[in-house]
Short mmCIF file of C-alpha atoms in Angstrom, two decimals:
data_model
loop_
_atom_site.label_atom_id
_atom_site.label_comp_id
_atom_site.label_asym_id
_atom_site.label_seq_id
_atom_site.Cartn_x
_atom_site.Cartn_y
_atom_site.Cartn_z
CA MET K 85 34.64 65.00 50.03
CA ALA K 86 31.42 63.72 51.31
CA GLY K 87 31.87 64.49 54.72
CA VAL K 88 32.72 68.51 53.90
CA ASN K 89 29.90 68.68 51.57
CA GLU K 90 27.31 67.22 54.60
CA TRP K 91 29.58 69.58 56.95
CA ASP K 92 28.74 72.33 54.31
CA ASN K 93 25.05 71.72 54.18
CA GLU K 94 24.41 71.24 58.17
CA TYR K 95 26.16 74.75 58.56
CA ALA K 96 23.66 76.37 55.83
CA ARG K 97 20.90 74.81 57.28
CA LEU K 98 21.88 75.63 60.43
CA ALA K 99 22.42 79.49 60.00
CA ARG K 100 19.05 79.57 58.12
CA ALA K 101 17.65 78.59 61.16
CA ALA K 102 19.41 81.08 63.44
CA SER K 103 18.77 83.56 61.05
CA GLN K 104 15.12 82.70 61.06
CA LEU K 105 15.07 82.70 65.21
CA ARG K 106 16.48 85.99 64.93
CA THR K 107 13.88 87.72 62.02
CA GLN K 108 10.93 86.05 64.32
CA GLY K 109 12.34 86.34 67.58
CA LEU K 110 10.24 83.80 69.16
CA VAL K 111 9.04 83.77 72.45
CA SER K 112 9.26 80.12 72.40
CA GLY K 113 12.85 80.33 71.04
CA GLY K 114 14.52 78.25 74.05
CA ASP K 115 13.93 75.13 72.90
CA GLN K 116 14.82 76.03 69.59
CA GLN K 117 17.77 78.07 70.71
CA ARG K 118 19.15 74.94 72.63
CA SER K 119 18.62 72.98 69.47
CA LEU K 120 20.37 75.37 67.19
CA GLN K 121 23.54 75.79 70.00
CA GLN K 122 23.96 71.59 70.07
CA GLY K 123 24.04 71.87 66.40
CA LEU K 124 26.85 74.34 66.48
CA GLN K 125 28.74 72.38 68.78
CA ARG K 126 28.28 69.18 67.16
CA LEU K 127 29.84 70.51 63.56
CA GLU K 128 32.60 72.52 65.60
CA ALA K 129 33.46 68.82 66.81
CA GLN K 130 32.90 67.24 63.35
CA LEU K 131 35.45 70.09 61.94
CA HIS K 132 38.45 67.88 63.61
CA THR K 133 37.46 64.94 61.31
CA LEU K 134 37.69 66.64 58.34
CA PRO K 135 40.04 66.57 55.85
CA LEU K 136 40.84 69.83 55.46
CA PRO K 137 43.99 72.70 55.47
CA PRO K 138 44.30 74.30 58.41
CA ALA K 139 43.29 77.63 57.05
CA GLU K 140 40.29 76.16 55.60
CA MET K 141 39.22 74.71 59.25
CA GLU K 142 40.32 78.15 61.00
CA ARG K 143 37.94 80.05 58.49
CA ARG K 144 34.57 76.82 59.36
CA ARG K 145 35.51 77.43 63.09
CA ARG K 146 35.17 81.20 63.12
CA LEU K 147 32.29 81.09 60.94
CA VAL K 148 30.84 78.40 63.37
CA GLN K 149 31.49 80.79 66.56
CA HIS K 150 30.42 83.73 64.96
CA LEU K 151 26.83 81.68 64.63
CA GLN K 152 27.12 80.44 68.19
CA GLN K 153 27.93 84.36 69.34
CA SER K 154 24.67 86.18 67.01
CA GLY K 155 22.36 83.08 68.15
CA SER K 156 23.55 84.06 71.84
CA GLN K 157 24.23 87.64 72.04
CA PRO K 158 23.92 89.68 74.93
CA GLY K 159 21.84 92.38 74.63
CA THR K 160 19.26 89.69 72.69
CA PRO K 161 18.04 87.62 75.02
CA ALA K 162 15.53 84.53 73.41
CA GLY K 163 12.39 85.88 74.17
CA SER K 164 13.24 89.79 72.60
CA THR K 165 12.60 90.85 69.42
CA ILE K 166 14.82 92.14 67.25
CA GLY K 167 15.22 96.27 66.94
CA GLY K 168 12.84 96.33 69.78
CA SER K 169 9.92 99.18 70.22
CA GLY K 170 12.85 102.47 70.14
CA ILE K 171 11.93 105.63 68.30
CA GLY K 172 13.11 105.24 64.91
CA SER K 173 13.64 101.66 64.67
CA PRO K 174 11.60 99.89 61.47
CA PRO K 175 8.62 98.14 62.08
CA GLN K 176 8.91 94.41 63.05
CA SER K 177 7.16 93.41 59.80
CA GLN K 178 9.83 95.52 57.75
CA MET K 179 12.57 94.27 59.40
CA ALA K 180 11.44 90.41 59.44
CA MET K 181 10.67 90.63 55.41
CA ALA K 182 14.29 92.15 55.12
CA MET K 183 15.74 89.05 56.94
CA ARG K 184 13.77 87.30 54.84
CA GLN K 185 15.58 88.41 51.49
CA GLN K 186 18.76 88.37 53.01
CA ASP K 187 18.05 84.88 54.29
CA GLY K 188 16.90 84.10 50.30
CA LEU K 189 20.31 85.99 48.98
CA ILE K 190 22.12 83.67 51.38
CA ASP K 191 20.44 80.22 49.91
CA GLU K 192 20.77 81.49 46.70
CA LEU K 193 24.13 82.27 47.33
CA ALA K 194 25.24 78.63 48.91
CA ALA K 195 23.35 77.09 46.20
CA GLY K 196 25.81 79.09 43.75
CA VAL K 197 29.30 78.69 45.92
CA SER K 198 27.86 74.79 45.64
CA ARG K 199 27.37 74.84 41.91
CA LEU K 200 30.95 76.90 41.63
CA LYS K 201 32.47 73.94 43.45
CA ASN K 202 31.43 71.13 41.96
CA GLN K 203 31.81 72.86 38.50
CA THR K 204 35.72 73.40 39.71
CA HIS K 205 36.16 69.57 40.40
CA LEU K 206 34.78 69.14 36.90
CA ILE K 207 36.97 71.14 35.55
CA GLY K 208 39.59 69.66 37.32
CA GLU K 209 38.94 66.31 36.21
CA GLU K 210 38.49 67.59 33.00
CA ALA K 211 42.34 69.11 32.76
CA ASN K 212 43.19 65.95 34.43
CA MET K 213 41.81 64.24 31.07
CA HIS K 214 43.65 66.78 28.92
CA VAL K 215 46.36 66.18 30.13
CA ASN K 216 46.78 62.28 29.76
CA LEU K 217 45.35 62.59 26.28
CA MET K 218 48.09 64.81 25.53
CA ASN K 219 50.65 62.11 27.23
CA ASP K 220 49.16 59.33 24.94
CA MET K 221 49.11 61.64 21.88
CA GLU K 222 52.65 62.39 22.99
CA ASN K 223 53.54 59.02 23.05
CA ASN K 224 51.42 58.07 20.33
CA LEU K 225 53.46 60.63 18.09
CA GLU K 226 56.60 59.52 19.18
CA ALA K 227 55.75 55.85 17.97
CA ALA K 228 54.60 57.32 14.22
CA GLN K 229 57.40 59.31 14.20
CA ALA K 230 59.82 56.02 14.87
CA GLY K 231 57.28 54.03 12.07
CA LEU K 232 57.67 56.63 9.77
CA GLU K 233 61.76 56.91 9.80
CA SER K 234 62.18 53.33 9.62
CA GLU K 235 59.84 52.74 6.48
CA THR K 236 61.77 56.23 5.37
CA ARG K 237 65.16 54.11 5.81
CA ARG K 238 63.39 51.08 4.37
CA ALA K 239 61.94 52.80 0.98
CA ALA K 240 65.62 54.34 0.79
CA GLN K 241 67.28 50.87 1.21
CA LEU K 242 65.19 49.72 -1.51
CA LYS K 243 65.48 52.56 -4.07
CA GLN K 244 69.38 52.09 -3.35
CA ASP K 245 68.95 48.20 -4.10
CA GLN K 246 66.94 48.56 -7.07
CA SER K 247 69.25 51.10 -8.61
CA VAL K 248 72.23 49.05 -7.87
CA TRP K 249 69.96 45.98 -9.54
CA ARG K 250 69.04 48.31 -12.79
CA LEU K 251 72.97 49.09 -12.79
CA GLN K 252 74.13 45.69 -12.66
CA LEU K 253 71.56 44.50 -15.10
CA ILE K 254 72.95 47.63 -17.31
CA VAL K 255 76.90 46.67 -17.25
CA ALA K 256 75.60 42.69 -17.70
CA GLY K 257 74.08 44.27 -20.64
CA GLU K 258 77.26 46.19 -21.16
CA CYS K 259 79.51 43.10 -21.06
CA VAL K 260 77.47 40.98 -23.64
CA LEU K 261 77.13 44.09 -26.06
CA PHE K 262 80.78 44.02 -26.36
CA VAL K 263 81.62 40.19 -26.27
CA LEU K 264 79.16 40.37 -29.27
CA LEU K 265 80.97 43.10 -30.91
CA ILE K 266 84.42 41.37 -30.24
CA LEU K 267 83.00 38.05 -31.97
CA MET K 268 81.80 40.03 -34.38
CA GLY K 269 85.11 42.03 -34.67
CA ILE K 270 87.17 39.24 -35.10
CA SER K 271 85.08 37.16 -37.40
#
């Protein structure tokens, strides 16, 4: 899991760097462009070592390829500025500001996705704990029910034993009384 998080963080860093290169249109961007391309190639190579489903690997591969293509588009060499000086194009400062705003939004979105991912893992762990708790409660409930049933049987047996004992005492008392009455009647 740490490898996936590291990959995500590295991708976000490279995406910001690519966005800054596009925004600034640096003349000395050749070294930075090469560094960006090397980082993207490294990310693509690391992608094969991550424990991800094939669909997720393909999605991430497309993201890396898109960054590689946007960083080296044929119409925008490393030294050119975005938008050029054509008629009707916005001034460079407005485009730079718009790109910075987009970068900020992308950073916020990446942070939000990361928080959402962490919360999802926490919710999953909590759900597993709830399932375990319910299973324990079910086992405890079965044990408690078995205990109650045995206590009920024991109480019924005691009640029956006491009632039989009481009946035996009454019969013994009546026998004694009957013997006394017979003795009184004979005398």
